[in-house]
Amino acid sequence: MLVVAAVCPCPPLLVPEVAAGAAAELDAARAACTDALGVLAAARPDRLVVVGPAEQSGRGVYPEGTRGSFRGFGVDMDVRLGRAEAVAPEDRAPAASERSLPPSLAVAAWLLERTGWSDAPIEGLGVGEPLASERCIQVGREIAAGAERVALLVMGDASACRTLKAPGYLDERAAPFDAEVARALGAADVAALKALDTELASELKASGRAPWQVLAGAAEGMSLAGALLYEDAPYGVGYMVATWS
C-alpha cells in the first residue's frame, strides 16, 4: 500500500559537481528535494521504490546496491542506490548487477545519499518514455501491492520547451502543460495524472510523464494529500518537487 511519495526533477545539474559554476541556480530545487525526502523518511515505510525515466538500455529493475556514475557528464563521481551490503552479490540478478543506474536513478541515489537515507530497503525502476499509460498505471498498482507500507520517489522533468534556449526550443503548449502537471501533483490528483496526453508529453520532451503515471497507479484509492514544494523552469525545462502523504 502506498503511504507516501515524493516527486523530484532529475537533471544531473542538481548535483553541484556537475553544475559547477552554475550550481547556485538550482539551490532552491535542491532544498525542496531535501524537504520532500524528509517527508518520505518521516512516514517510516517498509520499502522505497525509486522510479525514473530511462533509455531503452536502462529500463528495468535495479536492486539495492547498484552503482551509478556521473562520468558521462564530465565528473569523476560515483553513487550507489542504497546500501552496498543490503543485497549479497550472489543474490542479485546477473544482468541487473552488471548495469549502471540510468541518469535519473543516479540523481535519485545522489539525493538519497545526501539526505542519509537508511530507513527502508530500496529498489530502482527505470521506465521508458514510450510506455503506455495503462501499463504505467498497472506497474504502479503492482508496486503498491508489494509491501504493507510503500514509499515512492518519483523522478522526472516536465516539458523541455519553455524558452527559445530550451532543449526542445519554445513551444506555446509547454507552459499550459506544465501548469496542469504542477496543479495535479500539488493536489495529488490521480485522475489528472492518468489522463495526461502521452503524445503531447512526448512532443514536449516531458520525461516525467511515465513515472508520474506509475505514481497515479500506485496511489489509486489512497486519498493522499498533495503539496507542491517547488515549480520553475530555470533552463527552459520544467522542474517540480511535490509530496503526497
C-alpha angles and dihedrals in degrees: 000000000000111000102165141007138186124201118204136169118249111212111138084228086080085077105081093215089058094045091046109172092009094054094110091062091074098039091111092051091049091050091051091050090052090052091048093052088050088060089052092052093046090059091061096218124195092224137016121208118192114204123190142155118272139179116245095274091051100051121115141046125331117196123219111281096037112144129232133185142202094206090110086064095051098264125114094221133127131196134186130213103241124315122353092214095050094092123032113233092238090057096055124094104255096228092050096045092054094052126086122229115268113247095263092055091042088057089049090050089051091051091049092048090047092054094042096241112191102136103106143003114281134215128181128215125192113202127192123240092235094055108128119248092242092054093047090053092048091050089053091052090051092050092050091051092052099085141006094252114025126180124196128206104195117196124194146113130237123229121336093206106078099115141022090258095047118117090254096037121236118322118176090215093061100078095050091046092051092045091056092047091050090049092049094048092046092049096040086236103177095179093053093051091048089052097053112134104248094197093050091046090053093048090051091047092238102168093186097066097094096041090048090053090050086056090050091054093048093049098051111137094359101111093215120177117237132213126187108215100175139008125171143125105220095163098029089274121110113242120186135178121194142157132214117197 
